[in-house]
Amino acid sequence: MSEQTSHPSVPEMGFADAQSMGLSAEEWQLILKRLERTPNQCELGIFSAMWSEHCSYKSSRRWLKTLPTEGPQVIQGPGENAGVVDIGDGLATVFKIESHNHPSFIEPYQGAATGVGGILRDVFTMGARPVALLNALRFGAPENDKTKHLVSGVVAGIGGYGNCIGIPTVGGEVNFHASYNGNILVNAMAVGLAHSDRIFYSAATGAGNPVIYVGAKTGRDGIHGATMASTEFSDETESKRPTVQVGDPFTGKLLMEACLELMAADAVLSIQDMGAAGLTSSSVEMASKGGLGMEIDLDLVPVREDGMSAYEIMLSESQERMLMVIDPSQAEIARAIFDKWDLDFMPIGRVTETDRLVLLKDGGVACDIPLAPLVDDAPEYDRPYQADDTQPQLTTAELATDSSVSNVLKSLIATSDIASRRWVYEQYDSHVMADTMAGPGGDAALIRVHGTTKGLAMSTDCTPRYVEADPFEGGKQAVAESYRNLCATGAKPLAVTNNLNFGNPEKQNIMAQIVGSVNGMGEACRGLDTPVVSGNVSLYNETDGVAIQPCPVIGMVGVIDDVSQAVGIGVTQAGTSLFIVGQETSSDDGWLGCSLYARSIAGRDGGAPPPVTIAEEARNGTFIREQIALQHISACHDISDGGLVVAVAEMVMAGTKGATIQMPETATLHGWAFGEDQGRYIVAVQNPDGFSLAATAASVPVALLGTVTDGAELKCGNEAPISVSDLRTVNEAFLPDLMR
């Protein structure tokens, strides 16, 4: 039996206390069994945080284990602060995406800002200098009363933190849907660069080595943030405001520079960000990964508020803090570095051989618990699941309207789904650090690897309506679209980080969404050689029992060896030919079911989403990359939301020229124009005959679509031309009108 704690001021707990911390009756009994006694408040709080969905993945872990996580390019897969992938020449890219959904709904500015700060710490903790930020944002319906307020706060928070810390925000997604009215999604992604032989890990080493607290002081903000992020919302959501952390990008910048300098001095043995669950998760994870124990004197923890209890200190999620184990011989060098950056550097404990977490406070023992039940022996559920009924395939004949292609185009590009996000991304500094080659507004962002010819391409993608209609196909499609976005720049996709945003996994249809989408992602990642190296799961995204539209976001990173060869989506050379890649000339129909056309033009939601054939995605993407490397393609854009005519419109709006496209004479013209069939690209090429021959040799179907023209117009067949200026005006009106 473990020794009862002797601290007189820490009361023992009962099931009601455990329930208030988000633990079930079964989990309470499991704690009693593991400890062989009743926990006190501090100990129960630690169990609650470590066993929360946010920290333990107890509902999804069984399925996450099925994802591919290895490959010759992978240096570090899931299980560390971020994934690490080799990009050649002794360099590696370090990246991860993570959610800050619940905090951002409660307090949008700080919720979004601290989401950015937290993901940056995950990256530089690994020894990488962050070089880019991305995000994936989902808001409620534009007409919802809270949407404007939430958009304004979240965008300001992302820009406020990223701009102040001096790291460019280069890409992302912004979507609107009524299912997010009471539970928005804010997913933040960071990408960094490191030397492949200079990666730092979190496992504690060396019994007796000092445990050092560095960074900002601990306050009462964010207490039980991880637990709050693992429960549904209700009408009492506003009362959770104290669980939202407060960020300070200026301290974050100092902390980043101090940590990177300390790593360069070879003083760090192990290091961990104090993110979700704060000092609890950092101490528990460092000790457990190292197969060791840890003893911490909480009276030595730098605090900014008087009278903080052991429970409050351990569960606080105050920002800009790190925990590290250092080489004792380098202690004075380390202290001098943190003094220079005007940050706290405080030895608060030591590594032990006990396999236990022991916390001292006010002369007594506030916590003494074994580490195994917190991590290795944490609950893992095999929750039952039952999928909703399969959606029927909707035909073009069921959905097509009588409108002209040009009129449908103008309607679609004005919708909240396709409208320009310029209002959002112009509030972000996308060019600080001076290495951004392609920022927001294209298929993928592109960052030059400073001092080399290489470039890193990156994108975030998900189509929630596809996932809702068919989780397996939707999971595949999220991976495939990110893959296409990177290929369209000329970059070779390398690996994936994912952020799985779903409702309550205790509901069988929601659990079925999780299982289906993870299985779909796994099939796509295996087929495209893009293993999953990091990620995050965000469950219980529900309000008053109503779940969000499922949104498993894919963040993908790739490399291009010569960044000068990369292409964008804008057409700039009159006389070049436009081709569809991945579609036969005779294909005059298209998949309108589950499309934006079906919802916005035909007024019909649902229907089976377009199927994704991974072998075709790989074949077409490889061909596109090869042709870009040979400089045979001057512009490229993948076909996604809205179909091929929308893709062409986006190319002329992003470029300096117009275009004329030929349309087939068919009764299913709208399917051809606006169908969302997968695996396709629009490319501009100077040598159409040579391109066609190359496609035939590669067994890639292509179809001549039209020509880039000098006039600033888009002409669809025999219909009246549309001014590109008018297209831009319509496309860019939505967000300024919403936020005005």
XYZ file of C-alpha atoms in Angstrom:
740
model
C 0.000 0.000 0.000
C 1.267 3.457 -0.868
C 1.993 5.819 1.977
C -0.828 8.190 2.881
C 0.114 11.802 2.288
C 0.849 13.688 5.474
C 0.011 17.220 4.424
C -2.611 18.431 6.932
C -4.233 21.136 4.797
C -5.057 18.991 1.738
C -8.480 17.382 2.217
C -9.380 13.895 1.027
C -11.893 13.640 -1.793
C -15.061 11.725 -2.585
C -16.830 10.677 -5.790
C -18.735 13.972 -5.987
C -15.403 15.783 -6.199
C -14.167 13.377 -8.860
C -17.361 13.872 -10.866
C -16.934 17.646 -10.727
C -13.485 17.141 -12.278
C -14.880 15.126 -15.190
C -14.175 11.608 -13.908
C -16.706 8.793 -14.182
C -17.771 6.450 -11.364
C -15.686 3.664 -12.930
C -12.643 5.920 -13.144
C -13.074 6.956 -9.500
C -13.098 3.308 -8.466
C -10.032 2.665 -10.619
C -8.140 5.467 -8.835
C -9.043 3.999 -5.441
C -7.833 0.591 -6.625
C -4.548 1.924 -8.034
C -3.733 4.004 -4.940
C -5.251 1.575 -2.409
C -6.509 4.651 -0.587
C -8.499 7.833 -1.107
C -6.676 10.598 -3.001
C -6.442 14.131 -1.714
C -7.479 17.175 -3.762
C -4.111 17.674 -5.456
C -3.784 13.994 -6.361
C -7.328 13.787 -7.676
C -6.763 16.903 -9.778
C -3.669 15.296 -11.298
C -5.573 12.107 -12.156
C -8.415 14.162 -13.625
C -6.080 16.115 -15.902
C -3.974 13.158 -17.024
C -7.038 10.992 -17.660
C -8.926 13.681 -19.567
C -9.614 13.084 -23.258
C -7.301 15.986 -24.056
C -4.281 14.344 -22.390
C -4.974 10.586 -22.484
C -6.864 10.053 -25.786
C -8.773 7.365 -23.910
C -11.590 7.147 -26.488
C -9.424 7.384 -29.610
C -6.111 5.753 -28.669
C -7.179 2.323 -29.914
C -7.816 3.736 -33.376
C -4.896 6.158 -33.494
C -2.584 3.154 -33.103
C -3.740 1.933 -36.543
C -2.341 4.978 -38.370
C 0.966 4.646 -40.245
C 3.665 6.492 -38.299
C 6.940 5.272 -39.769
C 8.941 5.817 -42.938
C 12.512 6.452 -44.019
C 11.849 10.192 -43.732
C 10.524 9.996 -40.145
C 12.964 10.885 -37.350
C 10.311 11.170 -34.603
C 6.686 10.130 -34.823
C 3.803 10.571 -32.368
C 4.569 10.589 -28.649
C 6.778 13.667 -28.437
C 5.958 17.364 -28.390
C 6.010 17.430 -32.216
C 6.869 15.221 -35.175
C 10.270 15.379 -36.872
C 10.880 14.602 -40.556
C 14.164 14.499 -42.501
C 14.316 16.919 -45.453
C 17.875 16.067 -46.504
C 21.261 17.765 -46.222
C 21.322 17.322 -42.446
C 18.093 19.280 -41.914
C 14.726 18.349 -40.472
C 11.306 19.926 -40.266
C 9.428 19.789 -36.957
C 5.665 20.323 -36.925
C 2.376 19.750 -35.142
C -1.239 20.943 -35.113
C -3.339 21.281 -31.953
C -6.793 22.503 -30.992
C -7.850 25.374 -28.755
C -11.553 25.074 -29.488
C -13.338 25.448 -26.170
C -11.139 28.290 -24.838
C -11.579 30.224 -28.092
C -15.364 30.095 -27.862
C -15.332 31.296 -24.261
C -12.702 34.022 -24.752
C -11.859 34.273 -28.480
C -8.842 36.578 -28.346
C -6.937 34.822 -25.551
C -8.152 31.366 -26.585
C -6.748 31.781 -30.093
C -3.603 33.620 -28.970
C -2.645 30.971 -26.426
C -3.361 28.270 -28.992
C -0.670 29.844 -31.171
C 1.716 30.231 -28.222
C 1.249 26.635 -27.146
C 1.896 25.124 -30.562
C 5.021 27.244 -30.991
C 6.382 25.897 -27.690
C 5.724 22.329 -28.885
C 7.992 23.001 -31.863
C 10.884 24.886 -30.301
C 10.906 22.419 -27.386
C 12.235 19.913 -29.940
C 15.164 22.198 -30.750
C 13.624 23.706 -33.894
C 13.289 27.356 -34.740
C 9.658 27.977 -35.781
C 9.432 29.388 -39.316
C 5.705 29.316 -40.079
C 2.233 29.250 -38.558
C -1.009 27.975 -40.093
C -4.513 27.537 -38.765
C -7.824 25.851 -39.489
C -10.858 27.794 -38.272
C -14.556 26.893 -38.243
C -17.226 29.382 -37.220
C -21.002 29.268 -37.010
C -23.443 30.497 -39.627
C -22.678 34.051 -40.819
C -26.102 35.196 -39.641
C -25.615 33.828 -36.118
C -25.471 36.556 -33.467
C -22.075 35.473 -32.090
C -20.244 34.752 -35.347
C -19.004 38.273 -36.009
C -17.716 38.632 -32.438
C -15.954 35.260 -32.546
C -14.369 35.831 -35.973
C -13.096 39.222 -34.871
C -11.628 37.949 -31.599
C -10.040 34.782 -32.983
C -8.432 36.511 -35.974
C -7.131 39.290 -33.712
C -5.750 36.731 -31.247
C -3.946 34.727 -33.933
C -2.513 37.876 -35.496
C -1.706 39.439 -32.152
C 0.429 36.543 -30.955
C 2.020 35.531 -34.266
C 2.785 39.088 -35.362
C 4.288 40.053 -31.990
C 6.494 36.982 -31.675
C 7.711 37.527 -35.246
C 6.750 34.276 -36.981
C 4.791 34.459 -40.255
C 1.240 33.120 -40.476
C 1.271 31.725 -43.998
C -1.835 29.624 -44.560
C -4.980 28.005 -43.273
C -8.711 27.577 -43.664
C -11.776 29.556 -42.599
C -15.230 28.018 -42.948
C -18.738 28.740 -41.724
C -21.517 26.297 -40.824
C -24.426 26.406 -38.393
C -23.169 23.296 -36.566
C -20.375 25.457 -35.116
C -22.725 28.126 -33.727
C -22.108 27.009 -30.151
C -18.695 25.374 -30.526
C -16.172 26.916 -32.903
C -12.957 25.189 -33.949
C -9.567 26.880 -33.669
C -6.720 24.570 -34.734
C -3.204 26.040 -34.746
C -0.236 24.536 -36.596
C 3.450 25.434 -36.348
C 6.352 24.364 -38.569
C 10.003 24.650 -37.607
C 13.479 23.829 -38.870
C 16.277 22.041 -37.041
C 19.478 20.133 -37.667
C 18.511 16.482 -37.891
C 21.194 15.486 -35.364
C 20.186 18.200 -32.875
C 16.695 17.124 -31.820
C 15.747 17.419 -28.128
C 13.378 15.065 -26.341
C 11.253 15.110 -23.200
C 12.246 11.880 -21.403
C 13.907 12.698 -18.084
C 17.406 11.288 -17.612
C 19.809 10.779 -14.732
C 18.515 10.232 -11.197
C 19.662 13.143 -9.072
C 19.731 15.645 -11.946
C 18.049 18.958 -11.188
C 14.567 19.756 -12.492
C 14.378 23.383 -13.586
C 11.329 25.617 -14.010
C 11.868 28.384 -16.594
C 9.793 31.151 -18.123
C 6.868 33.137 -16.773
C 5.417 32.872 -13.283
C 2.472 30.624 -12.419
C -0.946 32.153 -11.776
C -4.489 30.937 -11.360
C -5.425 31.248 -15.063
C -6.252 28.104 -16.986
C -6.798 25.822 -13.981
C -8.375 22.604 -15.253
C -8.206 23.800 -18.851
C -7.514 20.260 -20.102
C -10.567 18.940 -18.274
C -12.749 21.765 -19.592
C -11.569 20.942 -23.117
C -12.782 17.364 -22.616
C -16.439 18.099 -21.828
C -19.480 19.311 -23.716
C -20.643 22.901 -23.579
C -23.959 23.976 -22.104
C -25.823 27.158 -21.286
C -23.310 27.698 -18.468
C -20.340 27.937 -20.828
C -19.613 31.566 -20.007
C -18.885 30.576 -16.389
C -15.828 28.662 -17.652
C -13.985 31.873 -18.554
C -11.445 31.438 -15.675
C -10.252 28.186 -17.303
C -8.920 30.148 -20.310
C -5.222 30.980 -20.230
C -3.767 34.430 -20.860
C -0.946 34.722 -23.378
C 2.040 37.062 -23.556
C 3.809 36.891 -26.934
C 6.674 39.097 -25.789
C 7.531 36.701 -22.955
C 6.966 33.865 -25.437
C 9.615 35.358 -27.714
C 12.110 35.664 -24.848
C 11.424 32.085 -23.779
C 11.926 30.775 -27.316
C 15.241 32.547 -27.749
C 16.480 31.520 -24.298
C 15.598 27.849 -24.853
C 17.209 27.726 -28.293
C 20.362 29.376 -26.904
C 20.439 26.915 -24.007
C 20.099 23.981 -26.397
C 22.953 25.330 -28.516
C 25.105 25.338 -25.340
C 24.465 21.581 -24.829
C 23.102 22.179 -21.337
C 19.671 20.561 -21.833
C 19.174 16.853 -21.148
C 15.386 16.850 -21.536
C 12.721 19.503 -21.945
C 8.930 19.689 -21.957
C 6.453 22.479 -22.587
C 3.961 23.205 -19.805
C 0.919 23.019 -22.062
C -2.358 21.279 -21.286
C -2.450 20.438 -17.542
C 0.609 22.631 -16.975
C 3.146 21.424 -14.427
C 1.168 18.203 -14.017
C 1.552 16.921 -17.569
C 5.117 18.164 -17.994
C 6.418 16.512 -14.818
C 4.440 13.282 -15.259
C 5.329 12.856 -18.936
C 9.028 13.632 -18.482
C 9.416 11.214 -15.590
C 7.317 8.412 -17.083
C 9.001 8.553 -20.502
C 12.369 8.266 -18.792
C 11.233 5.352 -16.621
C 12.095 7.424 -13.557
C 10.402 9.475 -10.851
C 10.345 13.122 -9.872
C 10.245 15.073 -6.632
C 9.206 18.729 -6.745
C 9.050 21.321 -3.965
C 6.064 23.464 -4.910
C 7.176 26.211 -2.515
C 10.014 26.897 -4.983
C 7.725 27.349 -8.024
C 7.700 31.023 -9.099
C 4.121 32.269 -8.596
C 2.470 35.591 -9.269
C -0.368 35.196 -6.757
C -0.207 34.667 -3.011
C -1.641 31.651 -1.249
C -1.739 29.287 -4.208
C -2.423 25.696 -3.158
C -0.636 22.614 -4.448
C -3.752 21.818 -6.498
C -3.733 25.276 -8.127
C -0.011 25.270 -8.876
C -0.107 21.817 -10.463
C -3.264 22.421 -12.536
C -2.581 25.998 -13.665
C -2.091 26.428 -17.406
C -0.362 29.796 -17.219
C 1.493 30.349 -20.452
C 5.123 30.703 -21.528
C 6.557 28.115 -19.112
C 8.856 25.108 -19.596
C 10.209 22.306 -17.438
C 13.655 20.907 -18.107
C 16.307 18.594 -16.775
C 19.784 20.036 -17.205
C 23.361 18.838 -16.932
C 24.414 19.883 -13.383
C 27.820 20.964 -14.655
C 26.106 23.453 -16.960
C 23.801 24.973 -14.327
C 25.548 28.314 -14.063
C 25.754 28.703 -17.850
C 22.049 27.940 -18.045
C 21.187 30.432 -15.311
C 23.232 33.138 -17.023
C 21.326 32.584 -20.283
C 17.934 32.955 -18.607
C 19.105 35.945 -16.589
C 20.135 37.578 -19.853
C 16.638 37.048 -21.240
C 15.078 38.268 -17.948
C 13.192 35.034 -17.280
C 12.750 32.931 -14.159
C 15.217 30.063 -13.829
C 14.407 28.083 -10.713
C 15.546 24.612 -9.603
C 12.351 23.161 -8.111
C 13.177 19.482 -7.738
C 15.149 16.475 -8.854
C 14.855 13.328 -10.924
C 14.474 10.194 -8.763
C 14.477 6.426 -9.250
C 11.165 5.910 -7.429
C 8.728 5.768 -10.394
C 6.586 8.134 -8.325
C 5.574 11.779 -8.402
C 6.211 13.348 -5.008
C 5.172 16.947 -4.363
C 6.215 18.888 -1.272
C 4.339 21.948 0.012
C 4.457 23.975 3.224
C 6.733 21.489 4.944
C 4.606 18.437 4.145
C 3.855 15.992 1.356
C 1.032 17.272 -0.857
C 1.138 14.360 -3.306
C 2.777 10.944 -3.459
C 1.468 8.780 -6.289
C 2.881 6.177 -8.686
C 3.388 7.343 -12.278
C 2.218 4.192 -14.066
C -1.518 4.668 -13.392
C -1.293 8.225 -14.709
C 0.170 7.279 -18.097
C 0.726 3.643 -19.047
C -2.210 2.361 -17.017
C -4.642 5.158 -17.884
C -8.110 4.065 -19.057
C -8.464 3.098 -22.700
C -11.963 2.598 -24.047
C -13.179 0.501 -26.940
C -16.389 2.439 -27.331
C -19.224 0.894 -29.346
C -20.071 2.554 -32.632
C -22.882 2.444 -35.137
C -22.717 4.513 -38.302
C -25.617 6.588 -39.567
C -27.391 5.416 -42.711
C -25.341 5.574 -45.907
C -26.067 8.644 -48.005
C -27.470 7.939 -51.497
C -25.597 9.034 -54.605
C -27.347 12.074 -56.068
C -27.326 12.361 -59.848
C -26.663 15.461 -61.886
C -30.184 15.229 -63.292
C -31.598 15.522 -59.759
C -29.571 18.632 -58.958
C -28.923 20.631 -62.139
C -30.678 23.973 -62.635
C -31.345 26.067 -65.742
C -28.944 28.892 -64.877
C -26.015 29.700 -67.120
C -22.579 28.510 -66.043
C -21.436 32.124 -65.690
C -24.315 33.038 -63.381
C -23.798 29.959 -61.239
C -20.094 30.794 -61.022
C -20.795 34.331 -59.814
C -23.189 32.967 -57.190
C -20.805 30.300 -55.934
C -17.731 32.489 -55.575
C -19.757 34.928 -53.466
C -20.772 32.256 -50.922
C -19.183 31.979 -47.490
C -17.524 28.718 -48.589
C -15.529 30.096 -51.538
C -15.354 33.842 -50.880
C -11.891 35.359 -50.502
C -10.331 35.163 -47.025
C -8.256 38.282 -47.680
C -9.955 40.176 -44.818
C -8.608 37.500 -42.465
C -5.086 36.914 -43.716
C -4.235 40.561 -44.257
C -4.340 40.884 -40.462
C -1.480 38.380 -40.226
C 2.138 39.217 -40.986
C 2.901 36.518 -43.540
C 6.310 37.822 -44.616
C 8.200 38.500 -41.379
C 11.561 36.623 -41.404
C 11.703 37.334 -45.179
C 11.573 33.671 -46.275
C 7.930 33.420 -47.337
C 7.821 32.583 -51.035
C 4.057 31.963 -51.201
C 1.680 32.995 -48.453
C -2.087 32.824 -47.940
C -4.406 32.672 -50.928
C -2.917 29.812 -52.934
C -2.966 26.032 -52.717
C -0.093 25.714 -50.247
C 2.231 28.095 -48.462
C 5.916 27.947 -49.321
C 8.801 28.891 -47.012
C 12.387 29.080 -48.206
C 14.813 27.046 -46.094
C 17.196 29.871 -45.310
C 20.670 29.461 -46.778
C 19.646 26.669 -49.177
C 17.702 26.246 -52.409
C 15.073 24.143 -50.627
C 11.543 25.150 -49.789
C 8.974 23.804 -47.327
C 5.389 23.588 -48.577
C 2.512 23.278 -46.098
C -1.259 23.207 -46.047
C -4.239 22.479 -43.759
C -7.329 20.805 -45.209
C -10.636 19.144 -44.398
C -14.090 19.057 -46.006
C -16.468 18.434 -43.072
C -19.556 17.896 -45.246
C -17.808 14.953 -46.898
C -16.843 13.487 -43.511
C -20.387 13.866 -42.206
C -21.803 12.095 -45.273
C -19.185 9.316 -45.339
C -16.466 9.408 -42.646
C -14.203 6.916 -44.450
C -14.229 8.753 -47.784
C -14.094 12.106 -45.987
C -11.010 11.027 -44.040
C -9.322 9.901 -47.241
C -10.276 13.118 -49.016
C -8.765 15.355 -46.306
C -5.395 13.677 -46.824
C -5.753 13.663 -50.618
C -6.595 17.362 -50.805
C -3.569 18.336 -48.722
C -1.468 16.081 -50.950
C -2.800 17.815 -54.078
C -2.216 21.259 -52.605
C 1.452 20.477 -52.011
C 1.932 18.763 -55.366
C 0.387 21.808 -57.089
C 3.332 23.919 -55.923
C 5.891 21.325 -57.050
C 6.672 20.007 -53.545
C 6.939 16.349 -52.556
C 4.588 15.632 -49.632
C 6.441 14.083 -46.685
C 4.238 13.606 -43.636
C 1.044 14.536 -41.820
C -0.087 16.032 -38.534
C -3.777 15.725 -37.781
C -6.369 17.385 -35.554
C -9.453 15.232 -35.053
C -12.398 17.437 -34.049
C -15.572 15.502 -33.192
C -18.556 15.469 -30.856
C -19.259 13.167 -27.911
C -17.569 9.760 -28.437
C -20.019 8.156 -26.005
C -22.637 8.456 -28.777
C -22.339 5.551 -31.189
C -22.810 7.599 -34.363
C -20.085 10.050 -33.285
C -17.725 7.199 -32.441
C -18.464 5.774 -35.887
C -17.394 9.087 -37.425
C -14.083 8.896 -35.539
C -13.438 5.274 -36.521
C -14.396 5.792 -40.163
C -12.338 8.932 -40.667
C -9.244 7.518 -38.933
C -9.467 4.409 -41.109
C -9.844 6.586 -44.210
C -6.881 8.730 -43.205
C -4.809 5.614 -42.587
C -5.532 4.197 -46.044
C -4.696 7.513 -47.715
C -1.504 8.089 -45.713
C -0.243 4.599 -46.506
C -1.024 4.968 -50.204
C 0.549 8.417 -50.500
C 3.586 7.657 -48.294
C 2.732 10.453 -45.870
C 2.925 8.943 -42.354
C 1.298 10.659 -39.380
C 4.019 12.071 -37.110
C 2.024 14.173 -34.639
C -1.458 15.392 -33.889
C -4.247 16.121 -31.467
C -7.739 14.836 -30.723
C -10.496 17.223 -29.655
C -13.714 15.486 -28.610
C -16.937 16.568 -26.902
C -17.338 19.448 -29.344
C -21.049 19.716 -28.597
C -23.381 22.287 -27.128
C -26.556 21.189 -25.364
C -26.204 17.786 -27.004
C -25.818 19.068 -30.586
C -22.534 17.982 -32.201
C -20.384 19.871 -34.674
C -20.002 18.730 -38.248
C -17.029 16.318 -37.922
C -13.757 17.954 -38.876
C -10.587 15.828 -38.931
C -8.097 18.419 -40.165
C -4.955 17.340 -42.003
C -1.815 19.445 -41.835
C 0.740 18.283 -44.400
C 4.338 19.357 -44.968
C 6.509 18.671 -48.014
C 9.790 19.748 -49.559
C 10.832 21.130 -52.932
C 14.550 20.916 -53.715
C 14.680 24.128 -55.750
C 12.247 26.718 -54.486
C 12.737 28.821 -57.629
C 10.925 26.116 -59.626
C 7.733 26.306 -57.557
C 4.557 27.551 -59.236
C 1.443 29.301 -57.956
C -2.190 29.316 -58.996
C -2.219 32.641 -60.850
C -2.105 32.644 -64.686
C 0.364 35.210 -66.042
C 1.282 34.134 -69.594
C -1.181 34.764 -72.432
C -1.269 32.049 -75.055
C -0.545 29.170 -72.682
C -2.953 26.231 -72.813
C -5.154 25.167 -69.928
C -5.476 21.428 -69.298
C -7.494 19.378 -66.863
C -5.238 16.714 -65.338
C -6.964 13.577 -64.051
C -9.986 13.720 -66.335
C -10.643 12.233 -69.759
C -11.752 14.467 -72.649
C -14.973 12.478 -72.931
C -15.885 13.003 -69.282
C -18.758 15.461 -69.597
C -20.519 14.632 -66.322
C -19.406 15.309 -62.774
C -20.104 14.446 -59.132
C -22.551 17.039 -57.803
C -23.692 15.123 -54.711
C -22.478 16.661 -51.422
C -21.043 19.582 -53.437
C -21.252 23.298 -52.828
C -23.334 23.513 -55.986
C -25.861 21.077 -54.508
C -26.139 23.054 -51.286
C -25.923 26.643 -52.541
C -27.525 26.423 -55.994
C -29.810 23.374 -55.895
C -30.716 23.802 -52.215
C -29.981 20.148 -51.513
C -27.737 19.098 -48.609
C -26.308 15.640 -48.271
C -25.742 12.875 -50.743
C -22.699 10.639 -50.984
C -19.424 12.565 -51.381
C -17.176 12.031 -54.405
C -15.057 8.883 -54.033
C -11.287 9.158 -53.639
C -9.002 6.723 -55.458
C -5.631 6.919 -53.741
C -3.698 5.198 -56.533
C -4.936 7.854 -58.982
C -4.074 10.643 -56.524
C -0.512 9.320 -56.237
C -0.121 8.878 -60.011
C -1.510 12.308 -60.891
C 0.405 14.082 -58.124
C 3.707 12.512 -59.156
C 3.108 13.573 -62.774
C 2.312 17.147 -61.721
C 5.498 17.393 -59.633
C 7.633 16.018 -62.455
C 6.206 18.460 -64.985
C 6.699 21.410 -62.618
C 10.324 20.353 -62.007
C 10.847 20.267 -65.785
C 9.327 23.782 -65.913
C 6.631 22.622 -68.325
C 3.859 24.060 -66.075
C 3.614 27.788 -65.381
C 0.528 27.702 -63.111
C -1.289 24.911 -61.291
C -4.382 24.671 -59.089
C -6.116 21.629 -57.665
C -9.858 21.280 -58.302
C -11.780 21.173 -55.029
C -14.755 23.123 -53.650
C -16.987 24.319 -56.469
C -15.448 22.248 -59.253
C -13.347 23.056 -62.297
C -14.917 26.344 -63.427
C -14.475 27.774 -59.927
C -10.836 26.614 -60.040
C -10.276 28.463 -63.328
C -11.933 31.583 -61.901
C -9.584 31.458 -58.903
C -6.602 31.180 -61.263
C -7.544 34.269 -63.260
C -8.371 36.236 -60.091
C -4.956 35.326 -58.636
C -3.108 36.156 -61.860
C -2.802 38.984 -64.361
C -4.572 37.481 -67.381
C -7.941 36.144 -68.462
C -8.998 32.826 -69.947
C -11.344 31.226 -72.433
C -12.563 27.712 -71.709
C -14.444 25.356 -74.000
C -17.504 23.622 -72.593
C -18.968 20.352 -73.850
C -22.397 20.272 -75.442
C -24.212 18.140 -72.930
C -27.381 18.071 -70.892
C -25.259 17.570 -67.770
C -23.158 20.707 -68.228
C -23.449 21.793 -64.605
C -22.050 18.469 -63.458
C -19.058 18.972 -65.748
C -18.563 22.576 -64.611
C -19.190 22.300 -60.860
C -18.800 18.626 -59.968
C -16.259 17.957 -57.242
C -14.679 14.777 -58.600
C -11.345 14.168 -56.876
C -7.760 13.784 -58.034
C -7.822 16.642 -60.564
C -5.787 19.762 -61.342
C -5.930 22.684 -63.786
C -2.538 23.511 -65.294
C -1.225 26.168 -67.678
C 1.390 24.840 -70.147
C 3.328 26.390 -73.030
C 3.792 23.224 -75.101
C 0.404 21.452 -75.284
C 1.564 18.712 -77.640
C 4.571 17.831 -75.519
C 2.452 17.904 -72.363
C -0.120 15.549 -73.896
C 2.602 13.119 -74.928
C 4.125 13.174 -71.442
C 0.706 12.515 -69.903
C 0.112 9.568 -72.208
C 3.520 8.121 -71.313
C 2.668 8.460 -67.599
C -0.835 6.970 -68.117
C -2.363 10.166 -66.728
C -5.636 11.317 -68.339
C -5.644 14.954 -69.461
C -8.110 17.091 -71.380
C -7.493 20.380 -73.181
C -9.746 22.951 -71.514
C -8.921 26.353 -72.990
C -6.405 29.154 -73.315
C -4.997 31.958 -71.178
C -5.837 35.294 -72.833
C -4.551 38.849 -72.690
C -7.978 40.307 -71.912
C -8.951 40.530 -68.252
C -12.048 38.390 -68.817
C -13.205 34.845 -68.228
C -15.224 33.411 -71.113
C -17.083 30.137 -70.630
C -17.975 28.649 -74.025
C -20.435 30.829 -75.933
C -21.661 32.671 -72.836
C -20.954 36.377 -72.380
C -17.515 36.997 -70.874
C -17.181 38.014 -67.229
C -14.780 40.744 -66.206
C -12.055 39.427 -63.883
C -12.403 42.653 -61.935
C -16.104 41.914 -61.412
C -15.246 38.383 -60.280
C -12.815 39.763 -57.697
C -15.383 42.275 -56.455
C -17.991 39.570 -55.940
C -15.479 37.139 -54.444
C -14.035 39.594 -51.943
C -17.289 41.126 -50.691
C -18.478 38.489 -48.214
C -16.093 38.901 -45.263
C -15.841 42.716 -45.331
C -19.647 42.868 -45.505
C -19.977 40.416 -42.609
C -17.460 42.231 -40.413
C -18.403 45.791 -41.336
